[in-house]
PDB file of C-alpha atoms in Angstrom:
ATOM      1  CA  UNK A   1       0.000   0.000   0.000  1.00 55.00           C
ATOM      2  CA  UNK A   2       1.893   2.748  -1.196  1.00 64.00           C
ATOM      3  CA  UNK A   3       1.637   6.185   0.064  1.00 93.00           C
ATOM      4  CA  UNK A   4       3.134   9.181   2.637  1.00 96.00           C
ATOM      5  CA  UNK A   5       3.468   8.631   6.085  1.00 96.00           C
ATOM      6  CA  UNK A   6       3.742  11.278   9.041  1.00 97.00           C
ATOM      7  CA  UNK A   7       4.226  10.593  12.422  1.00 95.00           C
ATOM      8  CA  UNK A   8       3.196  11.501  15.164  1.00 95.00           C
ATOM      9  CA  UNK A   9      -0.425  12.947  14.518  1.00 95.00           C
ATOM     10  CA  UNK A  10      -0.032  14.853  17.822  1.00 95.00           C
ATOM     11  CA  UNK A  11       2.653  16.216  19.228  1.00 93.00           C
ATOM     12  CA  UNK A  12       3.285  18.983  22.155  1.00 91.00           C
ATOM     13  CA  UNK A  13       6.484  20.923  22.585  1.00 88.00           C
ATOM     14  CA  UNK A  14       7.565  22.441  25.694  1.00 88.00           C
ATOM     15  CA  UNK A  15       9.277  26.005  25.784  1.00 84.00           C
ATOM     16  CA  UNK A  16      12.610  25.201  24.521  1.00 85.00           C
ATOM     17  CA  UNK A  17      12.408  21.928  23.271  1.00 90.00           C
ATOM     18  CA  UNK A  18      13.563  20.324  19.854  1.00 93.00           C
ATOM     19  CA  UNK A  19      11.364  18.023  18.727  1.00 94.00           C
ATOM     20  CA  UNK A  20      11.532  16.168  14.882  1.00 96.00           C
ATOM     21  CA  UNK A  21       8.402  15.313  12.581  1.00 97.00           C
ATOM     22  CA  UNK A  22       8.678  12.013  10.787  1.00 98.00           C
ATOM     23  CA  UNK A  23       7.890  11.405   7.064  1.00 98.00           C
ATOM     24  CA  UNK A  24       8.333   8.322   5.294  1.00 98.00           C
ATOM     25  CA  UNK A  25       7.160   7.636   1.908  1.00 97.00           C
ATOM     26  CA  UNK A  26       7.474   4.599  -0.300  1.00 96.00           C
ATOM     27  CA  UNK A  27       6.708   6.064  -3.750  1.00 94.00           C
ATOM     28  CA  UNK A  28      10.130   5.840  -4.843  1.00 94.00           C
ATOM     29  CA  UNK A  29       9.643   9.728  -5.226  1.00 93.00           C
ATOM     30  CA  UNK A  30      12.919  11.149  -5.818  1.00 92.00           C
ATOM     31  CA  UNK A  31      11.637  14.821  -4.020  1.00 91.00           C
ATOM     32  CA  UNK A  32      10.293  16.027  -0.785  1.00 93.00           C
ATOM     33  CA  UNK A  33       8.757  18.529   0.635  1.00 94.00           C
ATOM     34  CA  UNK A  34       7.771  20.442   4.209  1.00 96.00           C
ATOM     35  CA  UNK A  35       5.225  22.757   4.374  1.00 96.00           C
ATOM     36  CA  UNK A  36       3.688  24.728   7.096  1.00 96.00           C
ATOM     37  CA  UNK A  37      -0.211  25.511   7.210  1.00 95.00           C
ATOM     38  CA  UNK A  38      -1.320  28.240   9.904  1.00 93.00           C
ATOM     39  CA  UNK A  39      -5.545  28.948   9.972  1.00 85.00           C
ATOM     40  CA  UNK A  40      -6.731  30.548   7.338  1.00 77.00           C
ATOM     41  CA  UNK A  41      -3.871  30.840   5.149  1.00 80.00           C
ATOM     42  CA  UNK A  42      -2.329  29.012   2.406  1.00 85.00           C
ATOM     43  CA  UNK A  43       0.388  26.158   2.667  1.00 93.00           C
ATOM     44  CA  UNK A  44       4.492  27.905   3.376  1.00 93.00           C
ATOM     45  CA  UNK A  45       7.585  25.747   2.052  1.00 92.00           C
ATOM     46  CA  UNK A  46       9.655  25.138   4.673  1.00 95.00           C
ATOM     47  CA  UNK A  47      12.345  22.925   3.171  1.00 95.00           C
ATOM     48  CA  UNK A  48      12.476  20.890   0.097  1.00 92.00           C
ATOM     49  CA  UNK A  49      15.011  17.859  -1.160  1.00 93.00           C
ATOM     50  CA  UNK A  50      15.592  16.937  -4.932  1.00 89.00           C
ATOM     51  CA  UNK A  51      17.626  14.098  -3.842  1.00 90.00           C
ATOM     52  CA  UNK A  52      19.015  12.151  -1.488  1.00 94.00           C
ATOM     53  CA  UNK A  53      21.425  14.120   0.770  1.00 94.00           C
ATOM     54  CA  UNK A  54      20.651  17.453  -0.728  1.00 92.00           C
ATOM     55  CA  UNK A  55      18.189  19.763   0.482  1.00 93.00           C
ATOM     56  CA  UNK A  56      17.112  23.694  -0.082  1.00 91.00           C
ATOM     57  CA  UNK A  57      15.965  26.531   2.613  1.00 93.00           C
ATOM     58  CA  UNK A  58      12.158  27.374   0.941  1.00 91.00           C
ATOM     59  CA  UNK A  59       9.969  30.897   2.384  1.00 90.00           C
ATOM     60  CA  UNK A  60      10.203  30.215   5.781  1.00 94.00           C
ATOM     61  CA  UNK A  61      12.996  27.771   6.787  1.00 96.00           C
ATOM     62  CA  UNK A  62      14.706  29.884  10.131  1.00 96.00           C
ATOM     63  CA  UNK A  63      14.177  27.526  13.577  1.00 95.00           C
ATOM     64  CA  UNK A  64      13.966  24.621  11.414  1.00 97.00           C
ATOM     65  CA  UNK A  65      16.442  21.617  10.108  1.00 97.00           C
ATOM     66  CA  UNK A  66      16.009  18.701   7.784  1.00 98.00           C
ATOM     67  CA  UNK A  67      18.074  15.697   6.438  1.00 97.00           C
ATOM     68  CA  UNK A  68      17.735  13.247   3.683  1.00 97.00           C
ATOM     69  CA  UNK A  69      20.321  10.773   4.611  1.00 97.00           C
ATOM     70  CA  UNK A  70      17.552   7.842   2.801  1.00 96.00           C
ATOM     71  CA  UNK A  71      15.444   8.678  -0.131  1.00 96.00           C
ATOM     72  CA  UNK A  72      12.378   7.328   1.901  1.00 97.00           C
ATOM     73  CA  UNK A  73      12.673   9.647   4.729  1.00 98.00           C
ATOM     74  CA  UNK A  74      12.518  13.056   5.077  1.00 98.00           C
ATOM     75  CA  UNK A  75      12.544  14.547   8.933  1.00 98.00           C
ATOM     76  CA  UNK A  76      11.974  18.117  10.158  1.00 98.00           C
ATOM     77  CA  UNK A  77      13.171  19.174  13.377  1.00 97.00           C
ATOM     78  CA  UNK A  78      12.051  22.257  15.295  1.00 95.00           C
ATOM     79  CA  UNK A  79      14.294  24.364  17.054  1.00 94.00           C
ATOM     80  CA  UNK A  80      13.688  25.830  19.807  1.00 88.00           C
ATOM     81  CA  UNK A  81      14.787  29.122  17.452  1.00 88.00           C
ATOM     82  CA  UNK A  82      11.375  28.468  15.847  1.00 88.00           C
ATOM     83  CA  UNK A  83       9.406  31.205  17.801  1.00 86.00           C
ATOM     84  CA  UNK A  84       5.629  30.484  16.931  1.00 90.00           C
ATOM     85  CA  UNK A  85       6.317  26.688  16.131  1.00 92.00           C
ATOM     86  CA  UNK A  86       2.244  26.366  16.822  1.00 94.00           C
ATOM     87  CA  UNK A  87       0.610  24.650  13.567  1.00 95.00           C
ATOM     88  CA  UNK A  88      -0.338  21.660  10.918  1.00 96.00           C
ATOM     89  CA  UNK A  89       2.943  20.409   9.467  1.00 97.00           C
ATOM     90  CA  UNK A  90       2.265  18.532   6.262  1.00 96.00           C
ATOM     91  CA  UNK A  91       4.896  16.579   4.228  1.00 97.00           C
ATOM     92  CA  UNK A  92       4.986  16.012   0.364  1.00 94.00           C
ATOM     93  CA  UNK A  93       6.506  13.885  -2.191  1.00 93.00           C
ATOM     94  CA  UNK A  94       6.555  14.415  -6.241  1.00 90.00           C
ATOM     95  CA  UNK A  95       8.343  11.929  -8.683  1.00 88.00           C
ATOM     96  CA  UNK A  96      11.127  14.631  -9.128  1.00 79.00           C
ATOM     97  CA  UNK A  97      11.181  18.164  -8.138  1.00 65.00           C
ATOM     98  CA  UNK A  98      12.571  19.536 -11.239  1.00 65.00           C
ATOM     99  CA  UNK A  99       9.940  18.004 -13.998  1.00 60.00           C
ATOM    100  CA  UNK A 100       7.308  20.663 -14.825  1.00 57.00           C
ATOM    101  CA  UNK A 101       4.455  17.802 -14.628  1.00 59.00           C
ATOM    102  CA  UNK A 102       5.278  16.417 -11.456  1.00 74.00           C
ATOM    103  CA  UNK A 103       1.906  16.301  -8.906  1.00 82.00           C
ATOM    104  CA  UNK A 104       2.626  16.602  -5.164  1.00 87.00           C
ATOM    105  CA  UNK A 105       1.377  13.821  -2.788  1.00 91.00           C
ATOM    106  CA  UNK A 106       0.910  14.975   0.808  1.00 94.00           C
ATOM    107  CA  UNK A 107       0.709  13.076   4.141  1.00 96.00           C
ATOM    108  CA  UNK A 108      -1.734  13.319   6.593  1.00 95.00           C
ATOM    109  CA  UNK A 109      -0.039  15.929   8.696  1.00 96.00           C
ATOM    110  CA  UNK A 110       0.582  16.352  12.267  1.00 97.00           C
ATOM    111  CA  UNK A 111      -0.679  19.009  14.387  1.00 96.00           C
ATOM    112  CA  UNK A 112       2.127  20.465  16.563  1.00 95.00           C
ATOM    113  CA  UNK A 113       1.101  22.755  19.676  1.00 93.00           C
ATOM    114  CA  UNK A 114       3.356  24.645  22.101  1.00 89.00           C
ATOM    115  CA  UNK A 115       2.611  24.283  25.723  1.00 84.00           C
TER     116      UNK A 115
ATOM    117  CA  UNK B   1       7.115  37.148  -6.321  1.00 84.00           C
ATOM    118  CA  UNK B   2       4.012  35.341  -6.538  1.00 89.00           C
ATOM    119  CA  UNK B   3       1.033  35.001  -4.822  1.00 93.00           C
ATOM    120  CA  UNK B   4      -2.376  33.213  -5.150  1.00 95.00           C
ATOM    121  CA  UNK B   5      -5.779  34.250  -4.244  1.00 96.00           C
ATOM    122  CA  UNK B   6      -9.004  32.443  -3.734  1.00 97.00           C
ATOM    123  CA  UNK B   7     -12.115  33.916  -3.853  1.00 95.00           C
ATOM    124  CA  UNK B   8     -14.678  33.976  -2.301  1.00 93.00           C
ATOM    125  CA  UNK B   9     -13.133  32.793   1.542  1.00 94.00           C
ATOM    126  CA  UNK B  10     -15.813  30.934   2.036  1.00 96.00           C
ATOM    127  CA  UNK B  11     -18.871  29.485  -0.087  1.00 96.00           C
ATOM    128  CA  UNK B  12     -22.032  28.042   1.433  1.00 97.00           C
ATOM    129  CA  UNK B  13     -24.509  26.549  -0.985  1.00 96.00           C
ATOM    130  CA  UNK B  14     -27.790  24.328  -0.865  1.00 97.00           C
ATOM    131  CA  UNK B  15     -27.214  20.383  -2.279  1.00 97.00           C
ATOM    132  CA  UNK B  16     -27.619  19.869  -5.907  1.00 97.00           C
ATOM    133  CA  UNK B  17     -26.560  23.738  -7.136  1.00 96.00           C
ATOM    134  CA  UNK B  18     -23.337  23.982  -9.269  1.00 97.00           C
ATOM    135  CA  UNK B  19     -20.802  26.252  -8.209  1.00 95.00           C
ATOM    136  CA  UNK B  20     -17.393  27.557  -9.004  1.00 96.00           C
ATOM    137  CA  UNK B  21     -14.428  28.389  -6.934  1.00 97.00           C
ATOM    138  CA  UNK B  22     -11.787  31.108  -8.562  1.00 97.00           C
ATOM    139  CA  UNK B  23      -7.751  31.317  -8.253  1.00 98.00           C
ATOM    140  CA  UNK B  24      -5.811  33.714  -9.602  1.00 98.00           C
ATOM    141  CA  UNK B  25      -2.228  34.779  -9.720  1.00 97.00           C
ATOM    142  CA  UNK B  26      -0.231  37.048 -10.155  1.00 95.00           C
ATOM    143  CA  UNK B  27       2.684  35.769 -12.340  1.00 91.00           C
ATOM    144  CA  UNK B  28       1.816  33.966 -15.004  1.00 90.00           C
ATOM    145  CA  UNK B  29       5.117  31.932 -15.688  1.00 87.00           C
ATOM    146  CA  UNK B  30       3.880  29.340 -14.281  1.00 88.00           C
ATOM    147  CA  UNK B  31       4.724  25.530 -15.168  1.00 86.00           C
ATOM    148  CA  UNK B  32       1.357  24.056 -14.370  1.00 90.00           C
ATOM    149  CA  UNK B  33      -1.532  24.346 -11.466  1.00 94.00           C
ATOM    150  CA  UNK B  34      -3.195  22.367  -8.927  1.00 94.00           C
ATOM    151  CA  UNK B  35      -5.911  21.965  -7.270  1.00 96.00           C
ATOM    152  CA  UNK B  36      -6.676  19.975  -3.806  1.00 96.00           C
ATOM    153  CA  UNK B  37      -8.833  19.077  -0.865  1.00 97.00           C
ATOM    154  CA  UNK B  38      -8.445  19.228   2.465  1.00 95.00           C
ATOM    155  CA  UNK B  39     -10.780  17.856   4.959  1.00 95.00           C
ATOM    156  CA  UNK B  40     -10.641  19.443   8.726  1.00 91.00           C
ATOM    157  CA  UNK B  41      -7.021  17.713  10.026  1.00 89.00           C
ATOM    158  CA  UNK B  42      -6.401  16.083   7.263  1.00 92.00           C
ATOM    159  CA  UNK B  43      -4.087  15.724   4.654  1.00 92.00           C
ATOM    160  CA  UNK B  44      -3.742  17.112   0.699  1.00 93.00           C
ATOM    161  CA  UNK B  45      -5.526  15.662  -1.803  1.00 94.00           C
ATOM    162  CA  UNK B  46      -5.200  16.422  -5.300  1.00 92.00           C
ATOM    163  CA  UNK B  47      -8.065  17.146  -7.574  1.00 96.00           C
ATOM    164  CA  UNK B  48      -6.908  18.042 -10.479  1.00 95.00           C
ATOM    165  CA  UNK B  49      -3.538  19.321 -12.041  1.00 92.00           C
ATOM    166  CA  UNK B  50      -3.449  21.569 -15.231  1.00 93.00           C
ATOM    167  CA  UNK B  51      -0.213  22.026 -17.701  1.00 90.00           C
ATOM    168  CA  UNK B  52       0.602  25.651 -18.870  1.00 90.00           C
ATOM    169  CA  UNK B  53      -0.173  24.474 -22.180  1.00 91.00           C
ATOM    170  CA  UNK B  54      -3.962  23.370 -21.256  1.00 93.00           C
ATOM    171  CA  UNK B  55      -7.100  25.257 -21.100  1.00 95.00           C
ATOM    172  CA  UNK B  56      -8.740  22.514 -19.086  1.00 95.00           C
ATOM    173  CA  UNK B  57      -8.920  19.300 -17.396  1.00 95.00           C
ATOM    174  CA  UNK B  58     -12.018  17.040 -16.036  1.00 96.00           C
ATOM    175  CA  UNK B  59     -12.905  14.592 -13.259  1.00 95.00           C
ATOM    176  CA  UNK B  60     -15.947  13.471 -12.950  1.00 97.00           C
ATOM    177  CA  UNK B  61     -18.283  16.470 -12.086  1.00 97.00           C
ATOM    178  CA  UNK B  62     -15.074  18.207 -11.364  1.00 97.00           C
ATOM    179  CA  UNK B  63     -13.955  20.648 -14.300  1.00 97.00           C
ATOM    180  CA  UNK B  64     -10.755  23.185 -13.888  1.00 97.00           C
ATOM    181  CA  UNK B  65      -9.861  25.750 -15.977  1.00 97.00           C
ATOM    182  CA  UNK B  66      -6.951  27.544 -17.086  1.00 97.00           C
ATOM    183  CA  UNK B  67      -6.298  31.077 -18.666  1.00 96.00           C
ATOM    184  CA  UNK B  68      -2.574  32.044 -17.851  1.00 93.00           C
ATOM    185  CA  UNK B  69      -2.050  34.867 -19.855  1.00 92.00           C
ATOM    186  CA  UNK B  70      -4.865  36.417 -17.378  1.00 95.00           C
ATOM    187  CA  UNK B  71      -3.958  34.729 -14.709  1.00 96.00           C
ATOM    188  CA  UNK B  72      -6.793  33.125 -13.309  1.00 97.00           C
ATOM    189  CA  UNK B  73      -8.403  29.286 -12.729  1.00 98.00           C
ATOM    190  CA  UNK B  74     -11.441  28.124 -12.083  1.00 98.00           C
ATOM    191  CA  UNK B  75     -12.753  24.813 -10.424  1.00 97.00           C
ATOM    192  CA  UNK B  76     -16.298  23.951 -11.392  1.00 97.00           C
ATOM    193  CA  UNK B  77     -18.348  21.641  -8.959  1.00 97.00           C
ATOM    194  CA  UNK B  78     -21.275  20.375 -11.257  1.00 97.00           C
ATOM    195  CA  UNK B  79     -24.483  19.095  -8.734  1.00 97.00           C
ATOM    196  CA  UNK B  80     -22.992  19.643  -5.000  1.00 97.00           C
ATOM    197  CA  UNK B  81     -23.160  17.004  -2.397  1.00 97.00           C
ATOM    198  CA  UNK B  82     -22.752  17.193   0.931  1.00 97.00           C
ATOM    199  CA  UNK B  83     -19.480  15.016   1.373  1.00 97.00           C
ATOM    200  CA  UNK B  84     -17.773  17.655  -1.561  1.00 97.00           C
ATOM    201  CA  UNK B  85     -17.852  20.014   2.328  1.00 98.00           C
ATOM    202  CA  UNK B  86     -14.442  20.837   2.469  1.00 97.00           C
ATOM    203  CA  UNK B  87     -11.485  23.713   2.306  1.00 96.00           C
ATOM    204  CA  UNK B  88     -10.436  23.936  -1.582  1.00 97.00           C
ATOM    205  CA  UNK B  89      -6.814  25.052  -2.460  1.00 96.00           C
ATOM    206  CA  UNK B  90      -5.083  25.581  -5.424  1.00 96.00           C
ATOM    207  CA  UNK B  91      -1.358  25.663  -6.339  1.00 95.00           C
ATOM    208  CA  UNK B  92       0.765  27.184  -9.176  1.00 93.00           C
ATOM    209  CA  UNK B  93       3.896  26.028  -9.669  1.00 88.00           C
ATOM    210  CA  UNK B  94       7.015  28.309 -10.455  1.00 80.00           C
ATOM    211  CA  UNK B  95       8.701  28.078 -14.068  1.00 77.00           C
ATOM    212  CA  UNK B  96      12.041  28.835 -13.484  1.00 66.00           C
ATOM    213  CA  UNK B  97      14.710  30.681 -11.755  1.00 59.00           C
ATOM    214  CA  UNK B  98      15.198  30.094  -8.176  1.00 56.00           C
ATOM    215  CA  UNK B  99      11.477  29.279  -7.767  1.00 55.00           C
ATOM    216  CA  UNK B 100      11.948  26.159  -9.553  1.00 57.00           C
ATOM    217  CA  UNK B 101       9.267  23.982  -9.252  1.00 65.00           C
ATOM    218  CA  UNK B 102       7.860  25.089  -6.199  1.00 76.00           C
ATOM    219  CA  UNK B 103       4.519  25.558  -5.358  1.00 87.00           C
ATOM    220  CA  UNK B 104       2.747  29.017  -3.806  1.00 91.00           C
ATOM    221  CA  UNK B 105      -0.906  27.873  -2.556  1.00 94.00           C
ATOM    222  CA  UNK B 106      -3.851  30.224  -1.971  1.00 96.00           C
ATOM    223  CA  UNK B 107      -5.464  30.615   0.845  1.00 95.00           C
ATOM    224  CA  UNK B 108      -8.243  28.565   0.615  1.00 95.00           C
ATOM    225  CA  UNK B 109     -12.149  28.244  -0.008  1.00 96.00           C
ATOM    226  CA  UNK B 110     -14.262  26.624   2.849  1.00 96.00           C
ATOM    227  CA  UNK B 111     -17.302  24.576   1.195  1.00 97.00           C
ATOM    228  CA  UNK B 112     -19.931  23.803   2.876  1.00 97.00           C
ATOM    229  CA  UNK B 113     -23.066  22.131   1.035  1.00 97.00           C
ATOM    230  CA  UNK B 114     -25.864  21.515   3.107  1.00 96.00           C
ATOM    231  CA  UNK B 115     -28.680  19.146   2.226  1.00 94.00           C
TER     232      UNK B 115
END
């Protein structure tokens, strides 16, 4: 059953605190993607990988990391830099980032709140 | 830089009327455009996906137009059912330079289709 994974569906961060988003997807999608959703506005790149072991900042990448050590997996960690870290966190995979054709698959998100 | 709007915000209809849901953007080099679902805490799905070089593109009583020199898309819903209650986003996707491939999203248009 193919598809994008995202784990965990809930997660609370104390002041201060790193904590790291899962995605896994077995597409055999060479591209990823994070993106940020806050109410009533539109989906923000956070970070996007072409390929395995490269990755690019997107619109709003500051208090955040990433790695693509695996082309399955795709983690985002935020830092405690992240200031309003409160939101829906949804991951995305196309075929390959740079073909103009390419459709995005998402995950199911996870909701991230600040306590 | 570009950005996508949705109009209107929000859209509340009676079951069985057709209806149409507007994007538009504001640079028109644009590779192709998207459009998705989202139910509440859920996840992307996509809808439809239009090349720059098409006018339109149907699924089932879904229809989505382009016009790029204008910049604008439409998503026709032809006789509205209550499960097709959801938010509505579309996507265009960069052409070139360093917006490569990604993908700005509107805000959004809440459905709701009552019986």
């Amino acid at each position: 059953d193919g598809g994008i994974t995202q784990s965990p569906k809930y997660l609370f961060r104390k002041e201060g605190q790193n904590v790291t988003l899962s995605c896994e997807q077995n597409l055999n999608h060479d591209a990823m993607y994070w993106y940020r959703q806050d109410p009533g506005q539109g989906l923000r790149l956070i970070y996007y990988s072409q390929i395995v072991n490269d990755f690019q900042k997107g619109d709003i990448a500051e208090g955040y990391s990433v790695s693509r050590e695996k082309k399955e997996s795709f983690p985002l960690t935020v830092t405690s830099a992240q200031k309003n870290p409160t939101a829906f966190y949804l991951c995305a995979s196309s075929i390959d980032g740079g073909l103009s054709y390419n459709e995005q698959f998402f995950g199911p998100g996870t909701r991230l709140t600040v306590l | 830089k570009q950005e996508v709007t949705q109009i209107p915000a929000a859209l509340s209809v009676p079951e069985g009327e057709n209806l149409v849901l507007n994007c538009s953007f504001t640079d028109s080099a644009i590779y192709n455009l998207q459009w998705f679902r989202q139910d509440p805490g859920k996840g992307l799905t996509s809808l439809l996906l239009i090349q720059s070089s098409q006018r339109e593109q149907t699924s089932g009583r879904l229809n989505a137009s382009l016009d790029k020199s204008s910049g604008r898309s439409t998503l026709y819903i032809a006789a509205s059912q209550p499960g097709d209650s959801a938010t509505y986003l579309c996507a265009v996707r960069a052409a070139g330079g360093t917006s490569y491939g990604k993908l700005t999203f509107g805000q959004g248009t809440i459905l709701t289709v009552h019986p």
